XYZ file of C-alpha atoms in Angstrom:
658
model
C 38.994 244.134 16.196
C 38.702 241.181 18.726
C 36.124 241.829 21.510
C 36.644 242.209 25.092
C 36.442 239.057 26.512
C 35.181 240.667 29.641
C 32.207 241.633 27.912
C 31.413 238.506 25.912
C 32.045 235.713 28.190
C 29.212 236.647 30.505
C 27.059 236.958 26.960
C 27.885 233.638 25.549
C 27.512 231.492 29.127
C 24.034 233.205 29.438
C 23.200 232.349 25.839
C 24.386 228.843 26.456
C 22.730 228.274 29.186
C 19.472 229.409 28.278
C 19.828 227.094 25.045
C 20.464 223.958 27.143
C 17.628 225.044 29.658
C 14.854 225.824 27.001
C 16.314 222.285 24.944
C 15.540 220.430 27.898
C 12.374 222.049 29.016
C 10.911 221.081 25.444
C 12.522 218.131 24.575
C 12.020 216.215 28.152
C 8.056 216.828 27.423
C 8.243 213.767 25.203
C 8.766 212.058 28.511
C 5.328 212.059 28.826
C 4.710 209.568 26.342
C 4.377 205.711 26.871
C 7.690 203.741 26.347
C 8.549 202.468 22.482
C 11.711 200.959 21.588
C 13.442 203.021 18.753
C 16.574 202.246 19.797
C 17.870 198.345 18.877
C 19.442 197.504 15.381
C 21.843 200.491 15.640
C 23.656 199.731 12.755
C 20.742 199.805 10.471
C 19.865 203.298 12.327
C 22.953 204.838 11.620
C 22.934 203.994 8.082
C 19.401 205.104 8.077
C 20.335 208.634 9.386
C 23.540 208.805 7.520
C 21.565 208.295 4.409
C 18.171 210.142 4.734
C 19.659 213.065 6.933
C 22.912 214.056 5.878
C 22.267 212.853 2.160
C 19.208 214.472 2.262
C 18.172 211.569 -0.216
C 14.106 211.797 0.541
C 14.740 215.783 0.435
C 16.369 216.007 -2.994
C 13.278 213.755 -4.675
C 11.975 217.000 -5.308
C 12.963 219.802 -7.177
C 13.493 222.605 -4.399
C 14.966 219.742 -2.317
C 18.728 220.920 -3.671
C 18.492 223.926 -2.327
C 18.021 222.611 1.373
C 21.210 220.663 0.509
C 22.871 223.741 0.548
C 21.827 225.131 3.276
C 21.498 222.174 5.539
C 25.605 221.577 4.294
C 26.229 225.184 4.735
C 25.042 225.048 8.118
C 27.321 222.284 9.045
C 30.402 223.204 7.718
C 29.886 226.932 8.976
C 29.138 225.399 12.058
C 32.957 224.959 12.738
C 33.390 228.399 11.595
C 30.909 229.759 13.912
C 32.298 227.707 16.509
C 35.504 228.967 16.328
C 34.432 232.424 16.310
C 32.619 231.869 19.577
C 35.473 230.704 21.476
C 37.783 233.049 20.368
C 35.398 235.365 21.140
C 36.478 234.493 25.146
C 39.830 233.021 24.035
C 41.133 235.227 21.421
C 44.257 233.268 20.357
C 42.098 230.191 20.454
C 41.630 230.368 16.523
C 42.237 228.157 13.569
C 44.708 230.234 12.244
C 47.286 229.242 15.452
C 46.549 225.755 16.036
C 46.346 224.307 12.679
C 49.225 224.431 9.933
C 48.528 226.457 6.570
C 47.825 223.428 4.759
C 45.010 222.859 6.545
C 43.718 226.252 7.673
C 43.979 227.840 3.988
C 42.057 225.296 2.610
C 39.285 225.423 5.777
C 38.861 229.183 5.143
C 38.516 228.987 0.891
C 35.685 226.442 2.064
C 33.888 228.384 4.388
C 34.204 231.655 1.979
C 32.567 229.761 -0.560
C 30.133 228.077 1.225
C 29.072 231.526 3.229
C 28.098 232.548 -0.653
C 26.590 229.409 -1.302
C 24.253 229.724 1.462
C 23.316 233.301 1.263
C 22.718 232.640 -2.647
C 20.546 229.572 -1.196
C 18.592 232.075 1.187
C 17.774 234.561 -1.140
C 16.008 231.495 -3.697
C 14.443 230.334 -0.542
C 12.866 234.155 0.235
C 11.664 234.795 -3.328
C 9.885 231.019 -3.390
C 8.186 231.688 -0.427
C 7.278 234.900 -1.465
C 6.272 234.233 -4.939
C 5.318 230.480 -4.817
C 4.895 229.022 -1.129
C 4.845 225.373 -1.269
C 1.647 225.676 0.488
C -1.299 228.028 1.446
C -0.367 229.890 4.752
C 3.557 229.123 4.339
C 4.107 232.915 4.030
C 4.719 233.559 7.510
C 6.406 235.871 9.234
C 8.655 233.531 11.174
C 10.037 231.769 7.685
C 10.690 234.930 6.808
C 12.798 235.983 9.780
C 14.911 232.592 10.188
C 15.753 232.614 6.252
C 16.671 236.527 6.797
C 18.682 235.814 10.019
C 20.761 233.002 7.875
C 21.708 235.768 5.223
C 22.523 238.126 7.912
C 25.052 236.001 9.320
C 26.537 235.489 5.779
C 26.450 239.177 5.066
C 28.404 240.203 8.608
C 30.978 236.843 8.162
C 31.988 238.290 4.775
C 32.183 242.228 5.921
C 33.843 241.089 9.104
C 36.221 239.340 6.983
C 36.548 242.258 4.420
C 37.455 245.095 6.676
C 40.121 242.529 8.612
C 41.654 241.703 4.781
C 41.158 245.805 4.077
C 43.268 246.467 7.066
C 45.676 243.737 6.391
C 45.185 241.755 9.677
C 44.412 238.926 7.133
C 47.474 236.827 5.676
C 45.201 234.030 4.039
C 43.519 236.557 2.043
C 44.275 235.418 -1.105
C 42.265 232.168 -0.344
C 39.296 234.019 0.422
C 38.498 234.950 -2.853
C 34.445 236.522 -1.779
C 35.580 238.440 0.706
C 38.821 239.555 -0.922
C 36.559 240.972 -3.453
C 34.478 242.902 -0.750
C 37.451 244.093 0.894
C 38.783 245.548 -2.463
C 35.288 247.695 -2.610
C 35.870 248.751 1.101
C 39.772 249.812 0.755
C 39.062 253.435 0.299
C 37.786 253.221 3.463
C 39.910 255.324 6.346
C 41.125 252.599 8.865
C 39.278 253.760 11.418
C 35.853 252.988 9.086
C 37.227 250.317 8.551
C 37.704 249.137 12.020
C 34.336 250.271 13.089
C 32.852 248.193 9.983
C 34.647 245.051 11.341
C 33.724 245.662 14.924
C 29.756 246.499 14.198
C 30.543 243.429 11.341
C 31.482 241.480 14.307
C 28.805 242.198 17.335
C 26.165 241.714 14.449
C 27.209 237.802 13.430
C 27.624 237.333 17.355
C 24.125 238.911 18.260
C 22.287 236.958 15.279
C 23.613 233.739 16.255
C 22.991 233.789 19.781
C 19.671 235.225 19.561
C 18.347 232.634 16.729
C 20.281 229.863 19.247
C 17.859 230.761 21.766
C 15.309 231.209 19.443
C 15.286 227.844 17.972
C 13.828 225.662 20.751
C 10.845 228.098 20.515
C 10.236 228.129 16.638
C 8.982 225.751 14.372
C 13.165 225.656 12.862
C 13.617 223.379 16.208
C 13.915 220.696 13.745
C 17.025 221.904 12.955
C 18.114 220.115 16.362
C 15.350 217.301 16.034
C 15.381 216.245 12.455
C 19.006 214.535 12.557
C 17.825 212.260 15.559
C 14.556 211.689 14.387
C 15.922 210.025 10.545
C 18.693 207.446 13.618
C 14.791 206.715 15.578
C 12.492 205.823 11.942
C 10.514 202.735 11.903
C 13.342 200.334 10.270
C 10.468 198.645 8.078
C 7.571 200.164 5.817
C 5.175 201.388 8.363
C 2.294 199.376 7.042
C 0.871 197.993 9.760
C 0.305 199.577 13.491
C 0.818 197.818 17.287
C -1.329 195.824 19.132
C -3.183 196.471 22.045
C -4.039 193.911 24.924
C -7.557 194.107 25.805
C -7.666 193.280 29.571
C -9.752 195.296 32.222
C -8.478 199.083 32.947
C -6.955 199.425 30.066
C -6.675 202.359 27.710
C -7.029 202.148 24.225
C -6.050 204.899 21.528
C -4.614 207.928 22.111
C -7.382 210.368 23.448
C -5.349 212.127 25.079
C -1.317 213.686 25.083
C 0.065 210.753 27.046
C -1.418 208.318 25.683
C 0.931 208.689 22.790
C 4.902 207.168 22.687
C 7.533 209.591 23.190
C 8.477 208.581 19.506
C 4.843 210.312 18.468
C 5.944 213.588 20.506
C 9.607 213.766 19.387
C 7.865 213.502 15.643
C 5.924 216.624 16.156
C 9.451 218.288 17.419
C 10.819 216.936 14.042
C 8.385 218.051 11.732
C 10.155 221.345 9.465
C 6.230 222.193 8.276
C 7.728 221.936 4.889
C 4.311 221.270 3.914
C 4.986 217.510 1.160
C 2.756 215.567 3.587
C 0.425 218.176 2.703
C 0.687 218.548 -1.179
C 0.621 214.287 -1.189
C -2.672 213.725 1.189
C -5.715 213.097 -1.256
C -7.832 214.249 1.833
C -6.358 217.535 2.036
C -5.725 217.693 -1.919
C -9.954 217.206 -2.113
C -11.038 219.648 0.300
C -11.245 217.531 3.407
C -10.512 218.865 6.906
C -7.344 216.654 6.931
C -4.656 217.897 6.964
C -1.246 215.678 8.227
C 1.271 218.373 8.196
C -1.270 220.598 11.085
C -1.813 217.286 12.465
C 1.451 217.349 14.072
C 1.126 220.870 14.549
C -1.753 220.173 16.734
C -0.264 217.522 18.783
C 2.929 219.657 19.233
C 0.976 222.865 20.200
C -1.023 220.142 22.784
C 1.817 218.481 24.159
C 3.746 222.362 25.057
C -0.043 223.507 26.607
C -0.133 220.071 28.574
C 3.278 218.622 28.851
C 4.428 220.474 32.074
C 1.380 219.252 34.177
C 1.872 216.055 32.946
C 5.317 215.770 34.311
C 4.203 217.127 37.443
C 1.746 214.613 37.562
C -1.792 216.746 36.759
C -3.873 215.918 33.987
C -4.289 217.240 30.524
C -6.766 219.690 29.954
C -6.442 220.558 26.378
C -8.150 217.974 24.592
C -5.963 216.061 21.711
C -9.314 215.802 19.584
C -11.383 218.119 19.280
C -11.971 222.046 18.279
C -9.273 224.932 18.160
C -5.763 224.693 17.414
C -3.957 222.013 19.808
C -6.871 219.346 18.888
C -7.303 217.240 15.756
C -11.043 217.794 14.561
C -12.885 214.758 14.562
C -13.939 215.077 10.792
C -10.394 215.152 9.823
C -9.682 211.509 11.711
C -12.767 209.876 9.674
C -10.903 211.396 6.355
C -8.093 209.288 6.233
C -7.686 206.775 3.748
C -4.764 205.349 5.204
C -2.898 205.367 1.582
C 0.533 206.356 3.264
C 1.434 209.073 0.866
C 2.367 211.335 3.965
C 4.468 208.840 5.553
C 6.412 207.941 2.404
C 6.631 212.037 1.535
C 8.183 213.175 4.480
C 12.065 213.585 4.677
C 12.471 213.411 8.470
C 10.524 210.122 8.746
C 7.205 211.443 10.633
C 4.543 209.285 10.997
C 1.282 210.976 11.129
C -1.010 207.934 9.574
C -0.411 205.456 12.980
C -0.893 208.750 15.316
C -4.219 209.158 12.814
C -5.338 205.344 14.015
C -4.391 205.637 17.885
C -6.972 208.502 17.566
C -9.176 206.390 16.012
C -9.309 203.516 18.290
C -9.486 206.023 21.137
C -12.946 207.179 19.182
C -13.996 204.042 18.490
C -13.208 201.603 21.708
C -13.251 204.589 24.337
C -16.098 206.540 23.343
C -17.955 204.911 21.102
C -18.044 207.923 19.215
C -17.726 206.848 15.119
C -19.864 207.796 12.112
C -23.159 206.459 12.045
C -22.658 204.636 8.982
C -19.863 202.330 10.542
C -22.701 200.734 12.900
C -23.841 198.240 10.326
C -20.175 197.648 8.982
C -18.669 196.344 12.669
C -22.057 194.623 13.460
C -21.551 192.575 10.296
C -18.361 191.846 10.563
C -18.623 190.800 14.080
C -21.818 188.364 13.418
C -20.931 187.490 9.481
C -17.531 188.007 9.041
C -18.043 190.327 6.149
C -18.808 193.746 5.511
C -22.698 193.295 4.110
C -23.677 190.739 6.470
C -24.585 188.311 3.895
C -24.487 184.459 5.319
C -20.886 183.066 5.409
C -23.035 179.980 3.296
C -23.133 182.128 0.134
C -19.113 182.752 0.220
C -18.148 179.944 -2.137
C -21.209 181.067 -4.730
C -19.176 183.002 -7.210
C -17.476 179.449 -8.601
C -21.230 178.563 -10.050
C -19.853 176.258 -12.658
C -16.682 176.305 -12.372
C -14.719 173.055 -10.587
C -12.993 174.274 -7.401
C -11.689 172.468 -4.752
C -11.309 173.007 -1.140
C -8.026 173.439 0.135
C -6.944 170.569 2.249
C -3.957 170.143 4.745
C -0.895 168.332 3.135
C -2.605 167.489 -0.108
C -2.867 171.574 -1.529
C 0.058 173.877 -2.361
C -1.965 177.320 -2.615
C -4.431 178.827 -0.666
C -6.285 181.120 -2.706
C -7.386 183.907 -0.254
C -10.321 184.781 -2.172
C -11.123 187.873 0.061
C -14.717 189.714 1.046
C -15.158 191.310 -2.079
C -14.195 188.495 -4.204
C -16.610 186.442 -2.577
C -19.540 188.772 -2.373
C -19.025 191.665 -4.933
C -20.725 191.317 -8.215
C -17.848 193.060 -10.216
C -14.951 191.402 -8.479
C -16.047 187.868 -8.436
C -15.728 188.597 -12.476
C -11.915 188.879 -11.126
C -12.183 185.753 -9.162
C -13.437 183.888 -11.785
C -10.616 184.745 -13.990
C -8.124 183.726 -11.286
C -9.415 180.702 -10.967
C -9.221 180.288 -14.604
C -5.483 181.322 -14.754
C -4.563 178.927 -11.440
C -5.873 176.105 -13.773
C -4.148 176.949 -16.527
C -1.081 176.582 -15.001
C -1.391 173.655 -13.243
C -1.231 175.600 -10.214
C -2.638 173.170 -6.998
C -4.660 175.248 -5.111
C -7.833 175.234 -3.031
C -10.203 177.721 -1.217
C -12.158 177.316 2.266
C -15.225 178.008 0.970
C -17.874 178.979 3.762
C -14.896 178.731 6.197
C -13.206 181.636 4.649
C -13.427 184.459 7.360
C -12.377 188.486 6.636
C -9.102 189.052 7.251
C -10.167 192.317 9.219
C -8.339 194.836 7.346
C -10.612 197.718 7.179
C -12.116 197.247 10.892
C -8.183 197.767 11.985
C -8.186 200.455 9.783
C -11.114 202.123 11.350
C -9.691 201.724 15.033
C -12.076 198.759 15.744
C -9.264 197.472 16.979
C -10.902 194.692 19.878
C -13.045 193.294 16.554
C -9.917 192.820 14.342
C -8.250 191.132 16.922
C -11.075 188.966 17.583
C -10.982 188.181 13.960
C -7.587 187.958 13.345
C -7.227 185.343 16.706
C -9.651 183.103 14.442
C -8.354 183.729 11.287
C -4.845 182.468 12.470
C -6.501 179.282 14.524
C -7.653 178.054 11.230
C -4.630 178.592 8.860
C -2.716 177.205 11.402
C -4.884 174.101 11.898
C -5.267 173.497 8.356
C -1.653 173.892 8.012
C -1.852 176.583 5.248
C 2.476 177.936 4.795
C 1.292 179.115 0.635
C -1.595 182.081 0.392
C -2.508 183.664 -2.803
C -4.421 186.779 -2.657
C -6.135 189.485 -5.474
C -7.155 191.870 -3.090
C -3.954 194.124 -1.784
C -5.743 195.073 1.562
C -5.952 191.055 2.189
C -2.716 190.385 1.030
C -0.852 193.233 3.538
C -2.787 192.208 5.961
C -2.136 188.846 6.154
C 1.633 189.635 5.130
C 2.074 192.260 7.936
C -0.725 192.249 10.390
C -0.527 188.336 11.073
C 3.135 188.238 12.432
C 1.922 190.302 15.349
C -0.128 186.739 15.799
C 2.701 184.678 15.369
C 1.377 183.325 11.677
C 4.172 183.800 9.350
C 2.676 183.166 5.844
C 4.346 183.429 2.416
C 2.046 185.210 0.818
C 1.903 186.139 -2.978
C -0.462 188.881 -4.678
C -1.896 187.919 -7.797
C -0.030 190.476 -9.542
C 3.403 189.101 -8.275
C 1.823 185.181 -9.305
C 1.251 186.418 -12.607
C 4.254 187.670 -13.483
C 6.122 184.566 -12.082
C 3.738 182.514 -14.102
C 4.161 184.036 -17.156
C 7.790 184.291 -16.629
C 8.082 180.685 -16.380
C 6.161 179.543 -19.304
C 2.942 178.361 -17.509
C 0.695 180.585 -19.126
C 0.065 180.508 -22.639
C -1.476 183.849 -24.304
C -2.720 183.694 -27.720
C -4.466 187.297 -28.049
C -3.593 190.523 -26.853
C -6.565 192.813 -25.188
C -8.535 194.039 -28.352
C -11.310 195.272 -27.063
C -9.834 197.722 -24.140
C -7.822 200.097 -26.230
C -5.410 202.158 -24.599
C -4.581 200.743 -21.050
C -3.451 203.169 -18.028
C -2.433 201.920 -14.591
C -3.782 202.553 -11.572
C -1.491 201.812 -8.500
C -3.116 200.196 -5.440
C -1.794 202.291 -2.251
C -1.611 198.857 -0.339
C 0.162 196.873 -3.196
C 2.789 199.360 -3.766
C 3.329 202.098 -1.121
C 2.654 199.839 1.568
C 4.202 196.718 0.112
C 6.757 197.935 -2.678
C 4.945 196.165 -5.464
C 5.000 198.570 -8.370
C 6.879 196.715 -11.913
C 4.715 192.863 -11.407
C 1.414 194.135 -12.658
C 2.964 196.569 -15.291
C 5.118 193.315 -16.598
C 1.847 191.033 -16.580
C -0.028 193.576 -18.456
C 3.128 194.777 -20.873
C 3.403 190.781 -21.828
C -0.494 190.391 -21.733
C -0.695 193.425 -24.339
C 2.296 193.659 -26.083
C 2.554 196.840 -25.004
C 3.705 198.527 -21.733
C 0.617 200.446 -20.085
C 0.182 204.416 -19.953
C 1.320 206.255 -16.927
C -0.898 208.815 -14.939
C 1.368 211.875 -14.118
C 0.945 210.655 -10.131
C 2.300 207.152 -9.986
C 4.093 204.190 -7.961
C 5.177 205.746 -4.618
C 4.106 209.193 -5.779
C 0.285 207.400 -6.735
C -3.005 209.162 -5.914
C -5.373 206.967 -3.535
C -8.676 205.965 -4.650
C -10.671 206.852 -1.893
C -11.651 203.711 -0.553
C -8.549 202.685 2.325
C -9.224 202.631 5.850
C -12.302 201.790 5.913
C -13.285 204.495 3.736
C -14.491 202.220 0.988
C -17.675 201.973 3.839
C -18.391 205.396 4.030
C -20.059 208.265 2.078
C -17.776 211.451 1.051
C -19.716 214.319 2.649
C -16.874 217.188 2.794
C -14.725 218.212 -0.069
C -14.340 216.934 -3.555
C -14.713 212.754 -3.830
C -11.030 211.148 -3.909
C -12.131 209.074 -6.454
C -13.652 212.029 -8.983
C -9.972 213.353 -8.748
C -8.386 210.566 -9.765
C -10.446 209.254 -12.679
C -10.074 213.005 -14.108
C -6.204 212.286 -14.024
C -6.791 209.042 -15.879
C -9.243 210.133 -18.444
C -7.021 213.070 -19.426
C -4.977 210.071 -21.679
C -8.434 209.253 -22.822
C -7.740 205.610 -22.309
C -9.739 202.427 -23.217
C -9.143 200.809 -19.753
C -8.571 201.938 -16.697
C -6.526 198.559 -15.442
C -6.112 197.992 -11.432
C -4.910 195.307 -9.193
C -7.352 196.080 -6.373
C -11.267 195.621 -6.063
C -11.850 198.518 -3.795
C -10.026 200.452 -6.758
C -12.090 198.797 -9.402
C -15.629 200.217 -7.111
C -13.972 203.190 -7.193
C -13.012 204.052 -10.474
C -15.952 202.336 -12.063
C -18.190 204.920 -9.977
C -15.962 207.927 -10.617
C -16.292 206.733 -14.626
C -20.501 206.304 -13.877
C -20.181 210.059 -12.731
C -18.031 211.412 -15.103
C -20.321 209.195 -18.091
C -17.989 208.011 -19.607
C -18.924 204.591 -20.667
C -16.317 204.245 -23.363
C -13.722 203.485 -20.255
C -13.409 200.592 -18.652
C -11.757 199.485 -15.425
C -10.268 195.768 -15.792
C -7.893 194.046 -13.115
C -5.116 192.688 -14.044
C -6.247 189.047 -14.034
C -9.155 189.625 -16.201
C -6.928 190.840 -18.853
C -4.614 188.061 -18.617
C -7.956 185.366 -18.646
C -9.017 187.091 -21.738
C -5.960 186.234 -23.649
C -5.586 182.406 -22.527
C -5.034 179.652 -25.083
C -7.858 177.607 -24.802
C -10.465 180.006 -23.406
C -14.167 178.951 -23.164
């Protein structure tokens, strides 16, 4: 039942040549992007590729991911069988049965038979799921069903071909092929001529589908089969909680306003996207009806690259804008909908970096086009002129102190700088948290001080909004001041300040020990430096809300929960979406300073989730989260539920409290 090599050889050669040429044409397009080092730390990258690509660590975090693991590993194992299948079509003697001893060949044949069944079952399950409960709206596409159908056809052709061989007595190892043997028994009543026809037809069906599938891959969304594994190798080795600096000089281009302004890795990401919809399902903007959909952002970047890449390679210019209307362009409203919560980054099984691309496009709009929401004009001016979002006089930064005795930070004398932050200094509600922290630090006997009117905004919001020029100026000034005052240890009560000082300022050569107040309070309680004589008596049942910038961006999950448990005697209740799967309050990425005009308000979505458990208190660790939660409670007229920071809960229980 072997085909004539004279017929099959040119078909295989042509198919392989076209496949390689197609891959070259597609993947070479990423070279129009800017340079980026994703090749260093080879050993760490190999480990990441093994864990996330081959062991599918992120894939199995979702229940249906197990089914994908079966398809993935079936694909890898059957690649050996398919390679033998194609080679033997050219060289009939090059069969594993002739090249390997029975002790190796028979277990391999058994594995091929069993894995083919697993793959067929997984494909059927995927087809049913795609038809009945698709992962996202629009997932029922002809392409998706066609790809799954082709994989299923390959499995059926495999079984029918081997069943015909077994029925004809041409397979001496039939006893190790249970599924094929079972089908062979069903075909045993057919004549040898008919069995021969079935075998030949099955062989050519398998070969035809396999070669067509091979050449279809580079032109389909299933190109991720070729790109996902290397994308795991090229992943960022750290948590993507910061972004690249820009060098400001005459003639430079800032941000990404055209496809070639992205890096080659940004463009490679677009080919790696599986369109699984996990980022879309995790995105708070997409969940509340905003124009932003991280999956479609990656799709539009890929379409734009395919439209512009070839002419850019020839020295031409891009004709399809990367920011704008229509397929291949990302909508402006989508870019301003992002809260930079990082949910998309955390959800992606192949480490596509959606959020940094959005920020690069924001940078282009702000710095190259001066095109940004009018609401941000005052914010940018206030940040430049008075180094705080509200434009309040810097001399008022220390007024939160009131009658509390607070010392200024003195180089060589004070151990910790308490970096109060803009909200903690100026926002009336956040100032209560600042006073609670002051009482906690005094009660613990910590050597601490503040900068007072010398303190400046860290610049988090302007950087995430794309105004890198203003951020760069603020960062340089802060770094110079910290170095002058010999600051080495910093306490923060705002996760945005924490993340910026800890991560972003490293790009400016400043290495600080930055401690979020949740971890500091946990440490002080553990060391017995804080004595509590009461539990939260008026707050009722406490539910905890994870801050994106404390949790997902910096991995601080347990400390605030332990603090609440020690301060109240009871672990806090959890919302359904918690820890790395937490849902944003809606204020990150500079959205704190923008009204939500599109879709449902994100904070209301989160507040509704919190209220489902009828809590007495929603506990937070971020002034932005506090504002958003309190605003949401007012909108829902839920006056019985309070919002408190963990510092307030602990301060209320301090012995000797005023």
